[in-house]
Amino acid sequence: MGRLRSVLTTRGRAFLGSGVVLALAGVIFGFRDLTRFGVLLIALPLISAVLVRTRKTRMHIERQTHPERISVGQDAHVTLSFENVSGTTTPIFLAEERLDYVLGDRPRFVVGRIPPGRVRAIDYVVRSHLRGRYRLGPLGVQVQDPFGLANRNAVLEGSSDLVVLPAVQPLASSRQRSSGVGSEGELAHLIALHGEDDVTIREYRDGDDLRRIHWPATARTGDLMVRQEDRPAQRRAVVLLDPRPAAHGGVGAGSSFEWAVTAAASVGAHLYEYGYAVHLVCAETVESSRAVETMTTDEMLDVLAVASMRDESGEDEILRAGQALAAAGGFLVAIVGASGRDVTSRVASLRQPGTTGLALVLDAASFGASHAEPAQDHVDALRLAGWRAVRVTSEDDVARTWSLLTAAAVGSSR
């Protein structure tokens, strides 16, 4: 009886109940027509239930997402393809895609009959205001009889993932890419950490540019000699992201951690564009041992899409990874929260003499955290250690903060 109740709709149960009452009334009062009508009302939902439960169709579901990786606030177009792999035409059914709530309302649509071997496609659009990796599917299907007396619910297995990348804000640059600024420069350049481009002389080979002929060496040796400029080493940059829950405040898209992730994505993409070999140091890259590898913009965004706050137990590993990378020299950008003077001191010690360290110190109190430490004290500690540091509040914009930081002099106040 419970299984029958689960198949019948509200209308079907009403028909069944009314039929029972009318049949009993007809028997009691001796009205045969009333009894017949009651039996008809009982039979209709029962027949519908049997037809709905016994009718079997097989379908193959395929999802295609365009594009598969989107940024926060960007639309993704999903195409659902239904292929009828059974030998009979499918009935009309209601389909509902199961989505994470951040992707919006679950799309629902009515799918018409599909002949055997045919495919029907349906499109819908999703959008997320939060980065992350989200599951599309599985698909819930509801098949109903023509009178709406019985239905059958099923879940069609199969799903796909949609990656929502953090937003990347364009950052301003005060210098051109070709300008040399040495180890203290804010912008990336394809220059060696020590010295200028190395130039070697070799014999001329067919196809060499005649403009590279080195005439003094040619006169000295009697053979055509050309200049060969060795490609200099790439400048290194380390971007460190603080994942400690105690260092952040707020929830959702307005939290300080989301601000920090957006900043890390924007700074990493900016430095990579300007020729830096970028190392991203966060909980995820340390766990996967990828912190020692240089990463492209797409690789950094993929990691930051699923970055999350971690317990302070991973703090030592992150700082040790940062220390090992910073020891080789290069450009440092730390996006940290104002929590724990000992942690700030360890971050301050990452900067090597003669290198530039930029710090964005998040004021967790402005993001809604209670009992947060004063951010300015941590900013001052980093400045005393030779860093360029600024305090970040919930009202600040990543691009504006970066412009202020790269233009600031050490020890300036904000």
Coordinates of C-alpha atoms in Angstrom, one line a residue:
M1 CA 0.0 0.0 0.0
G2 CA 2.9 2.3 0.8
R3 CA 4.4 1.7 -2.6
L4 CA 1.1 2.5 -4.3
R5 CA 0.8 5.7 -2.3
S6 CA 4.2 6.7 -3.5
V7 CA 3.2 6.3 -7.1
L8 CA -0.2 8.0 -7.0
T9 CA -0.4 11.8 -7.3
T10 CA -2.6 13.9 -5.1
R11 CA -5.2 13.7 -7.9
G12 CA -4.8 9.9 -8.1
R13 CA -5.3 9.5 -4.4
A14 CA -8.4 11.7 -4.5
F15 CA -9.8 9.6 -7.3
L16 CA -9.1 6.4 -5.3
G17 CA -10.6 7.7 -2.1
S18 CA -13.7 9.1 -3.9
G19 CA -14.1 5.8 -5.7
V20 CA -14.0 3.8 -2.5
V21 CA -16.6 6.1 -0.9
L22 CA -18.9 6.0 -3.9
A23 CA -18.7 2.2 -4.3
L24 CA -19.5 1.6 -0.6
A25 CA -22.4 4.1 -0.8
G26 CA -23.8 2.4 -3.9
V27 CA -23.6 -1.0 -2.2
I28 CA -25.2 0.3 1.1
F29 CA -28.0 2.3 -0.6
G30 CA -28.5 -0.1 -3.5
F31 CA -27.6 2.3 -6.3
R32 CA -25.8 0.1 -8.9
D33 CA -24.9 3.1 -11.1
L34 CA -23.2 4.7 -8.2
T35 CA -21.3 1.6 -7.5
R36 CA -20.1 1.3 -11.1
F37 CA -19.0 4.9 -11.1
G38 CA -17.1 4.2 -7.8
V39 CA -15.4 1.2 -9.3
L40 CA -14.4 3.2 -12.4
L41 CA -12.8 5.9 -10.1
I42 CA -10.9 3.1 -8.3
A43 CA -9.7 1.4 -11.5
L44 CA -8.4 4.6 -13.2
P45 CA -5.6 5.4 -10.8
L46 CA -4.7 1.7 -10.3
I47 CA -4.4 1.2 -14.1
S48 CA -2.4 4.4 -14.4
A49 CA 0.0 3.3 -11.6
V50 CA 0.5 -0.1 -13.2
L51 CA 1.3 1.5 -16.6
V52 CA 3.6 4.1 -15.2
R53 CA 5.6 1.5 -13.2
T54 CA 5.8 -1.2 -15.9
R55 CA 6.7 1.1 -18.8
K56 CA 10.5 1.0 -19.1
T57 CA 12.6 3.3 -21.2
R58 CA 16.4 3.6 -21.4
M59 CA 18.1 6.9 -22.1
H60 CA 21.7 8.1 -22.3
I61 CA 22.4 11.5 -20.9
E62 CA 25.4 13.6 -22.0
R63 CA 26.3 17.1 -20.7
Q64 CA 28.5 19.6 -22.5
T65 CA 29.4 22.9 -20.7
H66 CA 30.6 25.9 -22.7
P67 CA 33.0 26.9 -21.3
E68 CA 34.1 24.3 -18.7
R69 CA 35.9 27.0 -16.7
I70 CA 34.3 30.3 -16.0
S71 CA 35.0 33.3 -13.8
V72 CA 32.9 34.6 -11.0
G73 CA 29.8 36.2 -12.4
Q74 CA 30.3 34.7 -15.9
D75 CA 27.6 32.6 -17.6
A76 CA 28.1 28.9 -18.5
H77 CA 25.9 27.4 -21.1
V78 CA 25.0 23.7 -20.4
T79 CA 23.6 21.4 -23.1
L80 CA 21.8 18.3 -22.0
S81 CA 21.4 15.6 -24.7
F82 CA 18.9 12.8 -24.2
E83 CA 19.4 9.8 -26.4
N84 CA 16.7 7.2 -26.5
V85 CA 18.5 3.8 -26.5
S86 CA 15.4 1.7 -26.0
G87 CA 13.1 0.2 -28.6
T88 CA 10.1 2.3 -27.8
T89 CA 9.2 6.0 -27.9
T90 CA 9.7 7.7 -24.5
P91 CA 6.8 9.3 -22.8
I92 CA 6.6 13.0 -22.1
F93 CA 8.5 13.6 -18.9
L94 CA 9.6 16.4 -16.5
A95 CA 13.3 16.7 -15.9
E96 CA 15.0 18.6 -13.1
E97 CA 18.8 19.2 -13.0
R98 CA 20.3 18.9 -9.5
L99 CA 22.7 21.8 -8.9
D100 CA 24.5 23.4 -6.0
Y101 CA 22.5 26.3 -4.6
V102 CA 25.2 28.9 -5.5
L103 CA 24.6 28.1 -9.2
G104 CA 21.0 29.4 -9.0
D105 CA 17.6 27.7 -9.2
R106 CA 17.4 24.2 -10.4
P107 CA 16.4 24.2 -14.1
R108 CA 13.2 22.3 -14.8
F109 CA 11.9 21.5 -18.3
V110 CA 9.4 19.3 -20.0
V111 CA 10.9 16.9 -22.5
G112 CA 8.7 15.7 -25.4
R113 CA 8.5 12.2 -26.8
I114 CA 11.8 10.8 -28.2
P115 CA 11.6 8.1 -30.9
P116 CA 14.0 5.2 -30.7
G117 CA 17.6 6.1 -31.6
R118 CA 16.9 9.8 -31.7
V119 CA 18.5 12.6 -29.6
R120 CA 16.8 15.7 -28.1
A121 CA 18.9 18.5 -26.7
I122 CA 18.0 21.2 -24.1
D123 CA 20.1 24.2 -23.0
Y124 CA 20.2 26.0 -19.7
V125 CA 22.5 28.7 -18.2
V126 CA 24.1 28.8 -14.8
R127 CA 26.1 31.5 -13.0
S128 CA 27.9 31.6 -9.7
H129 CA 28.9 34.5 -7.5
L130 CA 31.3 32.2 -5.6
R131 CA 34.4 30.5 -6.9
G132 CA 34.7 26.7 -6.5
R133 CA 34.2 23.3 -8.2
Y134 CA 30.5 22.5 -8.5
R135 CA 28.7 19.3 -9.6
L136 CA 26.1 19.4 -12.4
G137 CA 23.7 16.6 -12.0
P138 CA 22.5 14.0 -11.6
L139 CA 19.2 14.5 -13.4
G140 CA 15.9 13.8 -11.7
V141 CA 13.1 12.6 -14.0
Q142 CA 9.4 12.4 -13.4
V143 CA 7.1 10.4 -15.7
Q144 CA 3.4 10.9 -15.4
D145 CA 0.3 9.3 -17.0
P146 CA -1.8 11.5 -19.3
F147 CA -4.5 12.0 -16.6
G148 CA -2.0 13.0 -14.0
L149 CA -3.1 10.2 -11.6
A150 CA 0.3 8.5 -11.1
N151 CA 3.9 9.3 -11.6
R152 CA 7.3 7.7 -11.2
N153 CA 10.4 9.4 -10.1
A154 CA 13.9 8.3 -11.2
V155 CA 17.4 9.6 -11.0
L156 CA 19.5 9.3 -14.1
E157 CA 23.1 8.8 -13.0
G158 CA 25.8 10.9 -14.5
S159 CA 27.2 14.3 -13.7
S160 CA 30.0 16.7 -14.7
D161 CA 32.0 19.4 -13.0
L162 CA 32.0 23.1 -13.5
V163 CA 35.0 25.1 -12.3
V164 CA 34.3 28.7 -11.3
L165 CA 37.6 30.6 -11.2
P166 CA 38.3 33.6 -8.9
A167 CA 37.9 37.0 -10.4
V168 CA 41.1 38.5 -11.9
Q169 CA 41.3 42.3 -11.6
P170 CA 43.7 44.1 -14.0
L171 CA 46.5 45.7 -12.1
A172 CA 48.1 49.0 -13.1
S173 CA 51.8 49.2 -13.8
S174 CA 53.9 52.3 -13.4
R175 CA 56.7 51.1 -15.7
Q176 CA 57.0 49.5 -19.1
R177 CA 57.9 45.9 -19.4
S178 CA 61.2 46.7 -21.0
S179 CA 62.5 49.0 -18.3
G180 CA 65.2 47.7 -16.1
V181 CA 64.6 48.2 -12.4
G182 CA 66.8 45.7 -10.7
S183 CA 65.9 43.5 -7.8
E184 CA 63.8 46.2 -6.2
G185 CA 61.5 46.7 -9.2
E186 CA 57.8 46.2 -8.8
L187 CA 57.4 44.9 -12.3
A188 CA 58.7 41.6 -13.8
H189 CA 61.4 41.7 -16.4
L190 CA 63.3 38.9 -18.3
I191 CA 66.6 39.9 -16.7
A192 CA 69.0 37.9 -14.6
L193 CA 69.1 38.4 -10.9
H194 CA 72.8 39.3 -11.2
G195 CA 74.2 41.1 -14.2
E196 CA 73.2 41.8 -17.8
D197 CA 72.5 39.5 -20.7
D198 CA 75.4 37.1 -21.5
V199 CA 76.7 37.4 -25.1
T200 CA 78.8 34.8 -26.8
I201 CA 80.5 34.7 -30.2
R202 CA 80.3 31.8 -32.6
E203 CA 80.9 31.0 -36.2
Y204 CA 78.4 32.0 -38.8
R205 CA 75.9 29.4 -39.9
D206 CA 73.6 29.4 -43.0
G207 CA 70.4 31.2 -42.1
D208 CA 71.9 33.4 -39.4
D209 CA 70.8 37.1 -39.4
L210 CA 73.5 39.1 -41.1
R211 CA 72.8 41.9 -38.7
R212 CA 74.3 39.8 -35.9
I213 CA 77.7 39.6 -37.5
H214 CA 80.4 40.6 -35.0
W215 CA 82.9 42.5 -37.2
P216 CA 85.7 42.8 -34.6
A217 CA 85.8 39.0 -34.1
T218 CA 85.4 38.5 -37.9
A219 CA 88.5 40.7 -38.5
R220 CA 90.5 39.0 -35.8
T221 CA 89.8 35.4 -36.9
G222 CA 89.3 35.9 -40.6
D223 CA 86.0 33.9 -40.5
L224 CA 82.5 35.3 -40.2
M225 CA 81.5 35.4 -36.6
V226 CA 78.0 36.3 -35.1
R227 CA 76.7 37.3 -31.8
Q228 CA 74.6 34.8 -29.8
E229 CA 72.7 36.3 -26.9
D230 CA 71.9 33.8 -24.2
R231 CA 68.4 34.1 -22.8
P232 CA 68.7 35.4 -19.3
A233 CA 67.1 33.7 -16.3
Q234 CA 63.6 34.6 -15.5
R235 CA 62.9 36.7 -12.4
R236 CA 61.2 34.7 -9.7
A237 CA 58.2 35.7 -7.7
V238 CA 56.6 34.1 -4.7
V239 CA 52.9 34.8 -3.9
L240 CA 52.0 33.6 -0.4
L241 CA 48.3 33.2 0.7
D242 CA 47.4 33.0 4.4
P243 CA 44.7 30.3 4.9
R244 CA 44.3 30.5 8.7
P245 CA 40.7 30.9 9.8
A246 CA 41.8 33.1 12.8
A247 CA 43.3 35.5 10.3
H248 CA 40.1 36.2 8.4
G249 CA 36.6 37.5 8.9
G250 CA 33.3 37.5 7.2
V251 CA 31.4 34.9 5.2
G252 CA 30.7 34.2 1.6
A253 CA 31.8 36.5 -1.2
G254 CA 32.3 39.4 1.2
S255 CA 34.8 37.6 3.4
S256 CA 38.4 38.6 3.8
F257 CA 39.5 35.2 2.6
E258 CA 37.7 35.7 -0.7
W259 CA 39.3 39.1 -1.0
A260 CA 42.7 37.5 -0.4
V261 CA 42.0 34.8 -3.1
T262 CA 41.0 37.5 -5.6
A263 CA 44.2 39.4 -4.8
A264 CA 46.4 36.3 -5.1
A265 CA 44.8 35.5 -8.5
S266 CA 45.2 39.1 -9.8
V267 CA 48.8 39.5 -8.6
G268 CA 49.8 36.1 -9.8
A269 CA 48.3 36.7 -13.3
H270 CA 49.9 40.2 -13.4
L271 CA 53.4 39.0 -12.5
Y272 CA 53.2 36.0 -15.0
E273 CA 52.1 38.4 -17.7
Y274 CA 55.2 40.5 -17.1
G275 CA 57.5 37.6 -17.4
Y276 CA 58.0 36.3 -13.8
A277 CA 58.4 32.7 -12.9
V278 CA 55.6 32.6 -10.3
H279 CA 55.4 30.3 -7.3
L280 CA 52.1 30.1 -5.5
V281 CA 52.4 29.2 -1.9
C282 CA 49.1 28.2 -0.3
A283 CA 47.7 25.2 1.6
E284 CA 46.8 23.4 -1.6
T285 CA 50.1 23.8 -3.4
V286 CA 52.1 22.8 -0.3
E287 CA 50.0 19.7 0.2
S288 CA 50.5 18.6 -3.4
S289 CA 54.2 19.7 -3.5
R290 CA 53.5 22.1 -6.3
A291 CA 54.7 25.1 -4.4
V292 CA 58.2 24.5 -5.7
E293 CA 57.0 24.5 -9.3
T294 CA 56.5 27.6 -11.3
M295 CA 52.9 28.0 -12.5
T296 CA 51.1 29.6 -15.4
T297 CA 48.1 31.8 -14.9
D298 CA 45.6 29.0 -15.7
E299 CA 47.3 26.7 -13.3
M300 CA 47.2 29.2 -10.5
L301 CA 43.5 30.0 -11.1
D302 CA 42.7 26.3 -11.0
V303 CA 44.3 26.0 -7.6
L304 CA 42.8 29.1 -6.2
A305 CA 39.3 28.1 -7.5
V306 CA 39.2 25.4 -4.8
A307 CA 41.4 27.1 -2.2
S308 CA 39.9 27.0 1.3
M309 CA 40.8 28.1 4.8
R310 CA 42.7 25.6 6.8
D311 CA 43.4 25.0 10.5
E312 CA 46.6 26.6 11.9
S313 CA 48.2 23.1 11.9
G314 CA 49.4 23.7 8.3
E315 CA 50.9 27.1 9.0
D316 CA 54.4 25.8 9.6
E317 CA 54.5 23.9 6.3
I318 CA 53.4 27.0 4.3
L319 CA 56.0 29.3 6.0
R320 CA 58.8 26.7 5.5
A321 CA 57.9 26.4 1.8
G322 CA 57.9 30.2 1.5
Q323 CA 61.3 30.3 3.3
A324 CA 62.9 27.8 0.9
L325 CA 61.7 29.7 -2.1
A326 CA 62.5 33.1 -0.8
A327 CA 66.0 32.0 0.1
A328 CA 66.9 31.9 -3.6
G329 CA 65.9 35.6 -3.9
G330 CA 63.2 37.1 -6.0
F331 CA 60.0 39.2 -5.6
L332 CA 57.7 38.5 -2.6
V333 CA 54.0 39.2 -2.3
A334 CA 52.4 38.1 1.0
I335 CA 48.6 38.3 1.5
V336 CA 48.2 37.7 5.2
G337 CA 45.8 38.3 8.0
A338 CA 46.5 40.3 11.2
S339 CA 46.7 37.4 13.6
G340 CA 49.6 36.3 15.7
R341 CA 52.7 38.5 16.0
D342 CA 54.9 35.5 15.8
V343 CA 53.5 34.5 12.4
T344 CA 54.0 38.1 11.2
S345 CA 57.6 38.0 12.4
R346 CA 58.2 34.8 10.5
V347 CA 56.6 36.3 7.3
A348 CA 58.8 39.4 7.8
S349 CA 61.9 37.1 7.9
L350 CA 61.1 35.7 4.4
R351 CA 62.4 38.8 2.6
Q352 CA 66.1 38.6 1.7
P353 CA 68.4 41.6 1.7
G354 CA 68.2 43.4 -1.6
T355 CA 64.9 42.1 -2.7
T356 CA 61.4 43.6 -2.6
G357 CA 58.6 42.3 -0.3
L358 CA 55.1 43.6 -0.7
A359 CA 52.5 42.7 2.0
L360 CA 48.7 43.1 2.0
V361 CA 47.6 42.9 5.6
L362 CA 43.9 42.1 5.9
D363 CA 42.0 43.9 8.6
A364 CA 39.7 41.1 9.7
A365 CA 37.7 43.4 11.9
S366 CA 36.5 45.4 9.0
F367 CA 35.2 42.2 7.4
G368 CA 33.1 41.4 10.4
A369 CA 35.5 39.3 12.6
S370 CA 35.1 39.7 16.3
H371 CA 38.2 40.0 18.6
A372 CA 40.5 40.7 15.7
E373 CA 43.9 42.1 16.3
P374 CA 44.7 45.6 15.2
A375 CA 46.0 45.3 11.6
Q376 CA 48.1 48.4 11.8
D377 CA 50.5 46.8 14.4
H378 CA 51.2 44.0 11.9
V379 CA 51.7 46.5 9.1
D380 CA 54.2 48.5 11.2
A381 CA 56.1 45.3 12.0
L382 CA 56.5 44.4 8.4
R383 CA 57.6 47.9 7.4
L384 CA 60.3 47.8 10.1
A385 CA 61.6 44.6 8.5
G386 CA 61.9 46.4 5.1
W387 CA 58.6 45.4 3.6
R388 CA 56.2 47.6 1.7
A389 CA 52.9 46.9 3.5
V390 CA 49.4 48.3 3.6
R391 CA 46.3 47.6 5.6
V392 CA 43.4 46.2 3.7
T393 CA 39.7 46.8 4.7
S394 CA 36.5 45.5 3.3
E395 CA 36.0 48.8 1.4
D396 CA 39.3 48.5 -0.5
D397 CA 39.6 47.4 -4.1
V398 CA 42.4 45.0 -5.2
A399 CA 43.6 47.2 -8.1
R400 CA 43.6 50.4 -6.0
T401 CA 45.4 48.7 -3.2
W402 CA 48.1 47.3 -5.5
S403 CA 48.6 50.7 -7.1
L404 CA 49.0 52.2 -3.6
L405 CA 51.4 49.5 -2.5
T406 CA 53.7 49.6 -5.5
A407 CA 53.8 53.4 -5.4
A408 CA 54.4 53.6 -1.6
A409 CA 57.8 54.2 -0.1
V410 CA 59.0 52.0 2.8
G411 CA 57.7 53.4 6.1
S412 CA 55.0 55.6 4.6
S413 CA 51.8 55.7 6.6
R414 CA 48.2 55.0 5.6

